[in-house]
mmCIF file of C-alpha atoms and ligand atoms in Angstrom:
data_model
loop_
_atom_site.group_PDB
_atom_site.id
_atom_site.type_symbol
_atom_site.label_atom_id
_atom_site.label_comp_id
_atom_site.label_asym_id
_atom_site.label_seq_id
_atom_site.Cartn_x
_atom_site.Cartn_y
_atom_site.Cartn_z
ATOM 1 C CA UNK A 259 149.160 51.251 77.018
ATOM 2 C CA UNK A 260 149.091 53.438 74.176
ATOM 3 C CA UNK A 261 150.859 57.092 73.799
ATOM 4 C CA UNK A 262 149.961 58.916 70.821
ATOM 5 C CA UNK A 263 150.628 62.487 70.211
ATOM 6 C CA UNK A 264 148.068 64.942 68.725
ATOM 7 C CA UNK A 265 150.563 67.146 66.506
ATOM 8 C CA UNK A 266 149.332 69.513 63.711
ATOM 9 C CA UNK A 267 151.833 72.274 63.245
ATOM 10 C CA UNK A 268 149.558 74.131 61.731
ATOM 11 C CA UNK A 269 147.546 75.781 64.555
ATOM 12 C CA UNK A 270 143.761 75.768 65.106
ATOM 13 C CA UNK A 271 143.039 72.654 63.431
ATOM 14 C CA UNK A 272 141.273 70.848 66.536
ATOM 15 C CA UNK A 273 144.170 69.218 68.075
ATOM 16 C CA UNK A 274 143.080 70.676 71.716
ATOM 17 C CA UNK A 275 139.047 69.957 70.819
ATOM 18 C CA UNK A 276 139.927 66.487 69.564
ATOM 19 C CA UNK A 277 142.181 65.388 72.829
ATOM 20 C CA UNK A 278 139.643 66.434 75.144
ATOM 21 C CA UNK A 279 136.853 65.141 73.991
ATOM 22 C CA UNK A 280 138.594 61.915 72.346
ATOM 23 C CA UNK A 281 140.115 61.484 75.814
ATOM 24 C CA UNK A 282 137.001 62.148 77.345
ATOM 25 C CA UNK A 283 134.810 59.341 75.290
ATOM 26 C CA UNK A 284 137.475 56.472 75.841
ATOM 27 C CA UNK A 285 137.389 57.512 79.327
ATOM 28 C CA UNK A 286 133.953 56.672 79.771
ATOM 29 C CA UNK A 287 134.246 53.284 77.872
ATOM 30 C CA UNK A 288 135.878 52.546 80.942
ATOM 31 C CA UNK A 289 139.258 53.166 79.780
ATOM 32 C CA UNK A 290 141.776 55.048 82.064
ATOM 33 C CA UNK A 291 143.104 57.956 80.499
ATOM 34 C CA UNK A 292 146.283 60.524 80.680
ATOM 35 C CA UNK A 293 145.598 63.943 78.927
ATOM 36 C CA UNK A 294 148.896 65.717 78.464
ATOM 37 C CA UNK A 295 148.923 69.735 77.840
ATOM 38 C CA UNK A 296 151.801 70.361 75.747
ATOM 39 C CA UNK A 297 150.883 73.995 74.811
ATOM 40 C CA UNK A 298 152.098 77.101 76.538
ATOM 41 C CA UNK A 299 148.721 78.534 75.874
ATOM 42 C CA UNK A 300 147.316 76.130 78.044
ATOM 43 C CA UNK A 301 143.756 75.980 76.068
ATOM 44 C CA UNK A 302 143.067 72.236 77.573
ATOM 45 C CA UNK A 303 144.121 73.031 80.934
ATOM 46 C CA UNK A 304 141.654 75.638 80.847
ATOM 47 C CA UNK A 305 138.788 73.707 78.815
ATOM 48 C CA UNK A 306 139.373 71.229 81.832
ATOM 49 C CA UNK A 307 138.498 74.092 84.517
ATOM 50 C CA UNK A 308 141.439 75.151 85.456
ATOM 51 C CA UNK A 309 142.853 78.363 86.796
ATOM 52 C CA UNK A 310 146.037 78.578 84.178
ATOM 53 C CA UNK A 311 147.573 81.370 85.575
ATOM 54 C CA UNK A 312 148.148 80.267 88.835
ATOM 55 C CA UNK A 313 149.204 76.799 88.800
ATOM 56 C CA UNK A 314 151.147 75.728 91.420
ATOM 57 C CA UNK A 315 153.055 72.806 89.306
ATOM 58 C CA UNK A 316 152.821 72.413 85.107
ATOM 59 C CA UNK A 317 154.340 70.834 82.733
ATOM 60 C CA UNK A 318 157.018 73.465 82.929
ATOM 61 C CA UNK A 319 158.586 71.745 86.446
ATOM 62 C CA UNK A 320 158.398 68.228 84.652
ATOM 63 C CA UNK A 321 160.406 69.567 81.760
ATOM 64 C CA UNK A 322 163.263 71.407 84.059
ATOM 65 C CA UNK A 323 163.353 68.498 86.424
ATOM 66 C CA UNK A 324 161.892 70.513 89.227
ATOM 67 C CA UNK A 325 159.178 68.069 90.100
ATOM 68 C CA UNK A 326 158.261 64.516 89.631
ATOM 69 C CA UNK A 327 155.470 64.052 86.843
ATOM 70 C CA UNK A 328 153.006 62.755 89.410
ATOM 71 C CA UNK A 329 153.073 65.555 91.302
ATOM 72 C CA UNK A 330 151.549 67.906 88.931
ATOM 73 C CA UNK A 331 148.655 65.832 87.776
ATOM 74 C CA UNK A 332 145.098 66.635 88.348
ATOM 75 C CA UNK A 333 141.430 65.273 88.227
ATOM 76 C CA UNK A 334 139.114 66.292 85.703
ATOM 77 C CA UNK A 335 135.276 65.991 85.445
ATOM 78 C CA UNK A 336 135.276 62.950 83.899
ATOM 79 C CA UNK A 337 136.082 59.890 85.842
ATOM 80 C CA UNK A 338 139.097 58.048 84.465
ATOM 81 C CA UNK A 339 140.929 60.951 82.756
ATOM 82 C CA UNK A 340 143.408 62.877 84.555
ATOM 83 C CA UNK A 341 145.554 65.735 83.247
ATOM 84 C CA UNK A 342 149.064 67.280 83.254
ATOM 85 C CA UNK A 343 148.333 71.048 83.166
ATOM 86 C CA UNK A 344 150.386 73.754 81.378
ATOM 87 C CA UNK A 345 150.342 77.732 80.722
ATOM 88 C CA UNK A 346 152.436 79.843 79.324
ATOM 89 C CA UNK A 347 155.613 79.356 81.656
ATOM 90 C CA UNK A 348 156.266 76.075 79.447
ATOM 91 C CA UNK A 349 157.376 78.418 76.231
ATOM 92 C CA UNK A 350 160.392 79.550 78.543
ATOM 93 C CA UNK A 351 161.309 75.552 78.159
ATOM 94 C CA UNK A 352 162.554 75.621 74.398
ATOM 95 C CA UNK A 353 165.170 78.906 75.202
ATOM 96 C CA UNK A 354 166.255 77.473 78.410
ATOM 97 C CA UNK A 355 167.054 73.908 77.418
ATOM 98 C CA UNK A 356 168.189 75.289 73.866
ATOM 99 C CA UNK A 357 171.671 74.131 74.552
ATOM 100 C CA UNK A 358 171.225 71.218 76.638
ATOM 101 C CA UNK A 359 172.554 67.821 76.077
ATOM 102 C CA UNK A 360 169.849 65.291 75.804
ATOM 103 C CA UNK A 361 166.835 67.896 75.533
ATOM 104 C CA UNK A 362 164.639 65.858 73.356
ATOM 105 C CA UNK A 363 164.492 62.883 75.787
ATOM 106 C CA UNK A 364 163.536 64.934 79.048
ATOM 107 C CA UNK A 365 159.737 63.932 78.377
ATOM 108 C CA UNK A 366 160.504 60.183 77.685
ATOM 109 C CA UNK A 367 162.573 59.798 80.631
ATOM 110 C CA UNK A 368 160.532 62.038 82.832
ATOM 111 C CA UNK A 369 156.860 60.272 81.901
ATOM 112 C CA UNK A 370 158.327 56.811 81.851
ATOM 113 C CA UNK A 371 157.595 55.665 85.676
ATOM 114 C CA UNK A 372 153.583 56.024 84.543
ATOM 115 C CA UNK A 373 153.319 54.413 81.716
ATOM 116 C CA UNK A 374 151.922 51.630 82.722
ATOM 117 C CA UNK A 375 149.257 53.344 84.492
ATOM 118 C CA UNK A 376 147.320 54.060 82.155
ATOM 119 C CA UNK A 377 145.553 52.866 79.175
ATOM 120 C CA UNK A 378 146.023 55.780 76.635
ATOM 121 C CA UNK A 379 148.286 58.988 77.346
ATOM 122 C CA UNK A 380 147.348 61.655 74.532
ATOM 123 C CA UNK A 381 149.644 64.691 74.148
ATOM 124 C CA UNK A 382 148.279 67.718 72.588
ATOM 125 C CA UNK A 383 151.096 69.455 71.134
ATOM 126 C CA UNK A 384 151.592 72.995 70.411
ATOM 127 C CA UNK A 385 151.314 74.413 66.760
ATOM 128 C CA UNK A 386 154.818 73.966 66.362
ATOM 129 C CA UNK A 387 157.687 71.706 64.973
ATOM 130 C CA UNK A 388 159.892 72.648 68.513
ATOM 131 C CA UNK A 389 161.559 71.394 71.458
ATOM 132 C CA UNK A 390 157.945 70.165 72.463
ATOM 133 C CA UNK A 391 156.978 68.697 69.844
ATOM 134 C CA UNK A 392 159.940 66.860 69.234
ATOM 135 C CA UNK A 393 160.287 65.579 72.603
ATOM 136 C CA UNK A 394 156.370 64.170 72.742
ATOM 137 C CA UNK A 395 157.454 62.922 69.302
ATOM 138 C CA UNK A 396 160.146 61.247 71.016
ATOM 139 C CA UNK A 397 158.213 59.573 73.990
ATOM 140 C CA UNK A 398 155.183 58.581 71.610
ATOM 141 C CA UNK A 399 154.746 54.993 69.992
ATOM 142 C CA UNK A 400 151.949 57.396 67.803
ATOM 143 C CA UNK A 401 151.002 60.043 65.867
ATOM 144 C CA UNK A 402 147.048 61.331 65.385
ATOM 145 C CA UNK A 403 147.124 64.008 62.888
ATOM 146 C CA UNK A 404 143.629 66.087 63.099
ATOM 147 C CA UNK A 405 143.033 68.447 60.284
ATOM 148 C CA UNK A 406 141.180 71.265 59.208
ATOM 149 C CA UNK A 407 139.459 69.876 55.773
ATOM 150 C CA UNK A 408 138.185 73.022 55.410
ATOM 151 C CA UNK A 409 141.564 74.044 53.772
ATOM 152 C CA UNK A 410 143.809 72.500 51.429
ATOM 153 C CA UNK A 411 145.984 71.089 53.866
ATOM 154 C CA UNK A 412 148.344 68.768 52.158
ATOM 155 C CA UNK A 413 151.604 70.697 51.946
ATOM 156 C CA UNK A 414 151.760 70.968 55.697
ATOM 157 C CA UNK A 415 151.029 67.181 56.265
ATOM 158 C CA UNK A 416 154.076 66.103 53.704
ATOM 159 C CA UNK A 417 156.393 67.912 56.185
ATOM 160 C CA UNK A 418 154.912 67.017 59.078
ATOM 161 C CA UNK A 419 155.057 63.723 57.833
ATOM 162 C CA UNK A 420 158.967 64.450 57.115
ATOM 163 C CA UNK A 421 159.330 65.629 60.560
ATOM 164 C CA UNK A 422 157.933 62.011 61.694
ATOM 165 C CA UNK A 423 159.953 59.827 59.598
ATOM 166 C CA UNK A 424 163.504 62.217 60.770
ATOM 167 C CA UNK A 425 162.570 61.406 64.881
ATOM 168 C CA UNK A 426 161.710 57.942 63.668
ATOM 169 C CA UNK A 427 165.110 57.571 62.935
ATOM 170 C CA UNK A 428 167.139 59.822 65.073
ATOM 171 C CA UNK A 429 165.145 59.211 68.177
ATOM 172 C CA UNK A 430 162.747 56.586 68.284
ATOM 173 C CA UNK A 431 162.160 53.913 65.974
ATOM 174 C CA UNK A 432 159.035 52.711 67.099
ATOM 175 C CA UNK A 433 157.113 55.839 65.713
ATOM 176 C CA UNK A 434 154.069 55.683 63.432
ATOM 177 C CA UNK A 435 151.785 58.396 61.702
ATOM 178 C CA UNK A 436 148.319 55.654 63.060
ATOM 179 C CA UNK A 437 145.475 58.051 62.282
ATOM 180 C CA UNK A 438 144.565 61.274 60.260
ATOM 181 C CA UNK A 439 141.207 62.817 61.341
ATOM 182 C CA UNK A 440 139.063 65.203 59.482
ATOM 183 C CA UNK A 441 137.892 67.667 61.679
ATOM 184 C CA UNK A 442 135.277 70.507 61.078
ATOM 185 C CA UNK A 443 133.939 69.134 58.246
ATOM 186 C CA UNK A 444 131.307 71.032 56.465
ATOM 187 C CA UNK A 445 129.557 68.498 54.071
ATOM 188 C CA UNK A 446 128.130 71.346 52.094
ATOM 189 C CA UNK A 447 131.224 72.823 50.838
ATOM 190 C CA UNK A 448 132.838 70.652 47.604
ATOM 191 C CA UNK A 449 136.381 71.703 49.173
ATOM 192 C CA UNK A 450 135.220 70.025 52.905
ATOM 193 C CA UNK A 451 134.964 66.455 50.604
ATOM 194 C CA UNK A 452 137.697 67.280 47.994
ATOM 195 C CA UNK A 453 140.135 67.833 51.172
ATOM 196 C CA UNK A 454 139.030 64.519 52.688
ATOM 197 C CA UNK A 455 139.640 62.579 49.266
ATOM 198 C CA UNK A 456 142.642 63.755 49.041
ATOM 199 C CA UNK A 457 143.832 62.551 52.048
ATOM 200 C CA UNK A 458 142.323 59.226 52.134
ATOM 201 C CA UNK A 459 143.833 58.591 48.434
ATOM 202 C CA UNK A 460 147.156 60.050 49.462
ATOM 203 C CA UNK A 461 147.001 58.402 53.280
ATOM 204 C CA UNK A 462 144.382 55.464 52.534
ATOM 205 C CA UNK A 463 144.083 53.590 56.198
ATOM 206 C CA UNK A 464 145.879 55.997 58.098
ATOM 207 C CA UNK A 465 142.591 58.194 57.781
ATOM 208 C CA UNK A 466 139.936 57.508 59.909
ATOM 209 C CA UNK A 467 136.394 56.998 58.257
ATOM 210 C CA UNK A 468 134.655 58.578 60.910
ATOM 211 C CA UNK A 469 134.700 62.582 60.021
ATOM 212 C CA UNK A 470 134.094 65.118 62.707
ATOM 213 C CA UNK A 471 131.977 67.805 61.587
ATOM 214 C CA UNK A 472 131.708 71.342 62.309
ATOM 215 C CA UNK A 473 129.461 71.646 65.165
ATOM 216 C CA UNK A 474 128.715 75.030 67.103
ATOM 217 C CA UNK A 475 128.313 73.237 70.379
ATOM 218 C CA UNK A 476 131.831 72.158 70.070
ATOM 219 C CA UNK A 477 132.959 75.352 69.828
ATOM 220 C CA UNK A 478 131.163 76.784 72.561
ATOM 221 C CA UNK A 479 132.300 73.857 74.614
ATOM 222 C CA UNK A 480 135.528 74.984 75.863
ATOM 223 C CA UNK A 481 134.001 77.577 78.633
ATOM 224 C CA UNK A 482 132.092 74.708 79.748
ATOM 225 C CA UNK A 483 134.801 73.383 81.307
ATOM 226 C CA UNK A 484 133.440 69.656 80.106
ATOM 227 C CA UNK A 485 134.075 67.296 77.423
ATOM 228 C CA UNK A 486 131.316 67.526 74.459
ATOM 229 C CA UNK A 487 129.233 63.972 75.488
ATOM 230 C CA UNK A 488 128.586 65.727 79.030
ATOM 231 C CA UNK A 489 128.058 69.983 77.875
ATOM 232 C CA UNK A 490 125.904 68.307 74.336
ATOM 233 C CA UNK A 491 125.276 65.007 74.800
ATOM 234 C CA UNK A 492 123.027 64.877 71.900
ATOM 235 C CA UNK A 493 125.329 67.606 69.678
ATOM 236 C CA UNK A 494 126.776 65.851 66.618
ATOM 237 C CA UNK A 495 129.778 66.852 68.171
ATOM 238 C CA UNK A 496 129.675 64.592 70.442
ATOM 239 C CA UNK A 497 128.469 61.544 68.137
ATOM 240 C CA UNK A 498 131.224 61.996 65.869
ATOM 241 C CA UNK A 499 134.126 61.716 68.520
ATOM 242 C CA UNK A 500 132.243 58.700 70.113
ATOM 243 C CA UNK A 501 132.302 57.159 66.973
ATOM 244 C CA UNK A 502 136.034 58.365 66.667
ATOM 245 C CA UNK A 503 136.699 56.625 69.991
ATOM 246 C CA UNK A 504 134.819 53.708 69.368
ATOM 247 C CA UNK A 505 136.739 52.998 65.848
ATOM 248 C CA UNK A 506 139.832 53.922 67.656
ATOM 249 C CA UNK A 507 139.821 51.120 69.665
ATOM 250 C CA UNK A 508 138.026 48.633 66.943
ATOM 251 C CA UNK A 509 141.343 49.119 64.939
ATOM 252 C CA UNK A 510 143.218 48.193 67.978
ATOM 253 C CA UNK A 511 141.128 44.954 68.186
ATOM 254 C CA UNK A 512 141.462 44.417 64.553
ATOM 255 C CA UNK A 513 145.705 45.232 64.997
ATOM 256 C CA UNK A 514 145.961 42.605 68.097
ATOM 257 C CA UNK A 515 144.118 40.109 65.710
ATOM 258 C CA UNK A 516 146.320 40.695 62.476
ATOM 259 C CA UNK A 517 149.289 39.774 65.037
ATOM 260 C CA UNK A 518 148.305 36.881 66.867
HETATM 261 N N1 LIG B 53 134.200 70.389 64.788
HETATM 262 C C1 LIG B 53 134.256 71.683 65.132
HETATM 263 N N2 LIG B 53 133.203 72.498 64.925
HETATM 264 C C2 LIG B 53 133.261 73.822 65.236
HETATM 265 N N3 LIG B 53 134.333 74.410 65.777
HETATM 266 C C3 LIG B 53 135.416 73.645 66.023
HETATM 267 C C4 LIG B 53 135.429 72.249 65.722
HETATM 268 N N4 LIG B 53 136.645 71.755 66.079
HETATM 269 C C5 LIG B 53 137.338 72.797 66.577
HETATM 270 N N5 LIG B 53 136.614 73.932 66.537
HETATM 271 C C6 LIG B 53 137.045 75.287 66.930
HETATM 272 O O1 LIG B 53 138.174 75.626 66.154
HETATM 273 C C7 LIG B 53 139.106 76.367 66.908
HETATM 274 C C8 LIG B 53 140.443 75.651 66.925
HETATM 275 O O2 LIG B 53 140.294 74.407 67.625
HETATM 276 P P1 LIG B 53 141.419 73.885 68.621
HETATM 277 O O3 LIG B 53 141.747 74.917 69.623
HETATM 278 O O4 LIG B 53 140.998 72.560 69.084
HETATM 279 O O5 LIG B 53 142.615 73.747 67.574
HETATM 280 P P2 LIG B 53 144.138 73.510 67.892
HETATM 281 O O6 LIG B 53 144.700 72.788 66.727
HETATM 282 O O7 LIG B 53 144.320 72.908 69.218
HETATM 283 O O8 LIG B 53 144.666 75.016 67.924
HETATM 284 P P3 LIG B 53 146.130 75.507 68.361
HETATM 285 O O9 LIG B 53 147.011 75.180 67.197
HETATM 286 O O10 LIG B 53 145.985 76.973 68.603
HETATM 287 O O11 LIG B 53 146.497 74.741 69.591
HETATM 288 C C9 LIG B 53 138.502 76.529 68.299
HETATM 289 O O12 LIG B 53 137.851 77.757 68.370
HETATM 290 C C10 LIG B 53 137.492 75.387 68.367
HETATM 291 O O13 LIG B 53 136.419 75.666 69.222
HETATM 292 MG MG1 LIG B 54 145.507 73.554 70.814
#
């Protein structure tokens, strides 16, 4: 199993497009797949067809302990990839557990009893260092960082970064930052391939070499309701994150190798 958690506190910078449809393309390589919607504004519970204002259970009931976290998962259109669902009721979580003891281990301890059932469980986070964050952050073995290369972004990604390293060794010391990807790429703008050289001289391996460009289809794709590969299956859109989930798990053949 592998839990990784799609943070970017800067918002808009395809962490929601690149969970879904990431999720989605590992889910039909036959992998089984957790999506997990960490954002009050509930933008992949609602690319994923649902009605966000009237769920019965979210995220929200996990966090106060109202519910266990089985109980408020759901199916999705693609086979193999379920969801945990949010709206907005989850930004009550951060004032009401403000003062609790133990608040950034509620997710850990909450999620653990499904761990196991699943291949990958991907958290997109909201675009926020917070309670949220910090707790996925807590839970998570790793970090994907997706970024907007079509601003310089590396300011942000130092504290981010910083952010990382302090739960790393407050919370959870088997955190790592294990992939960077450049999202809406626009190959005929210098600053699209001066932001990605930045980053891969600054981050080197950590940055994926597949780039995911900017693609109308993948921004009309949320209304859909569907991943990318099944609302454009011949979009570059959806190449790119099939490539993305096909190196995703080549590095994790090449990282079993290094170790045996
Ligand atoms: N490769 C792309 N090509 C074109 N549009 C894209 C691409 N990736 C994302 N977008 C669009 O950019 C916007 C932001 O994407 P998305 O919602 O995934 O970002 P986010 O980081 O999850 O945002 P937030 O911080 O608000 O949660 C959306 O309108 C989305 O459709
Ligand atoms: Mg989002």
């Amino acid at each position: 199993m592998r839990s990784i958690a799609l943070t970017n506190q800067k918002g808009g910078v395809a962490k929601t497009t690149t969970t879904v449809n990431l999720g989605a393309c590992l889910a039909q390589m036959g992998k089984k797949v957790l999506l997990v919607d960490l954002d009050p504004q509930g933008n992949l519970s609602s690319w994923l067809g649902l009605d966000i204002h009237n769920l019965e259970r979210s995220m929200y009931n996990v966090f106060l302990e109202e519910v266990y976290f089985e109980e408020i998962l759901t199916k999705t259109c693609v086979e193999n990839m379920t969801l945990a669902p949010s709206n907005v009721a989850l930004a009550g979580v951060e004032r009401i557990l403000a003062h609790e003891k133990g608040r950034d281990l509620i997710l850990r301890k909450r999620m653990s009893a499904v761990v196991n059932n699943y291949d990958y469980i991907m958290l997109d986070c909201p675009p926020s260092l917070g309670l949220i964050t910090i707790n996925a952050l807590t839970f998570v073995k790793e970090v994907f960082i997706p970024l907007e290369t079509k601003v310089l972004a590396l300011n942000g990604l130092v504290t981010l970064m910083n952010t990382v390293q302090v739960v790393k060794e407050r919370l959870n010391h088997s955190l790592e930052v294990t992939g960077i990807v450049a999202c809406r790429f626009d190959g005929r703008t210098n600053l699209s391939n001066e932001v990605f050289n930045q980053i891969k001289e600054r981050f080197k391996d950590k940055v994926f070499d597949t780039i995911i460009k900017e693609n109308t289809r993948l921004a009309e794709c949320p209304i859909s309701g569907k991943p990318i590969t099944l609302y454009a299956p011949d979009s570059s859109g959806a190449v790119d994150y099939t490539n993305l989930a096909k190196e995703v798990i080549e590095r994790e053949d090449r990282m079993k190798e290094t170790r045996k």
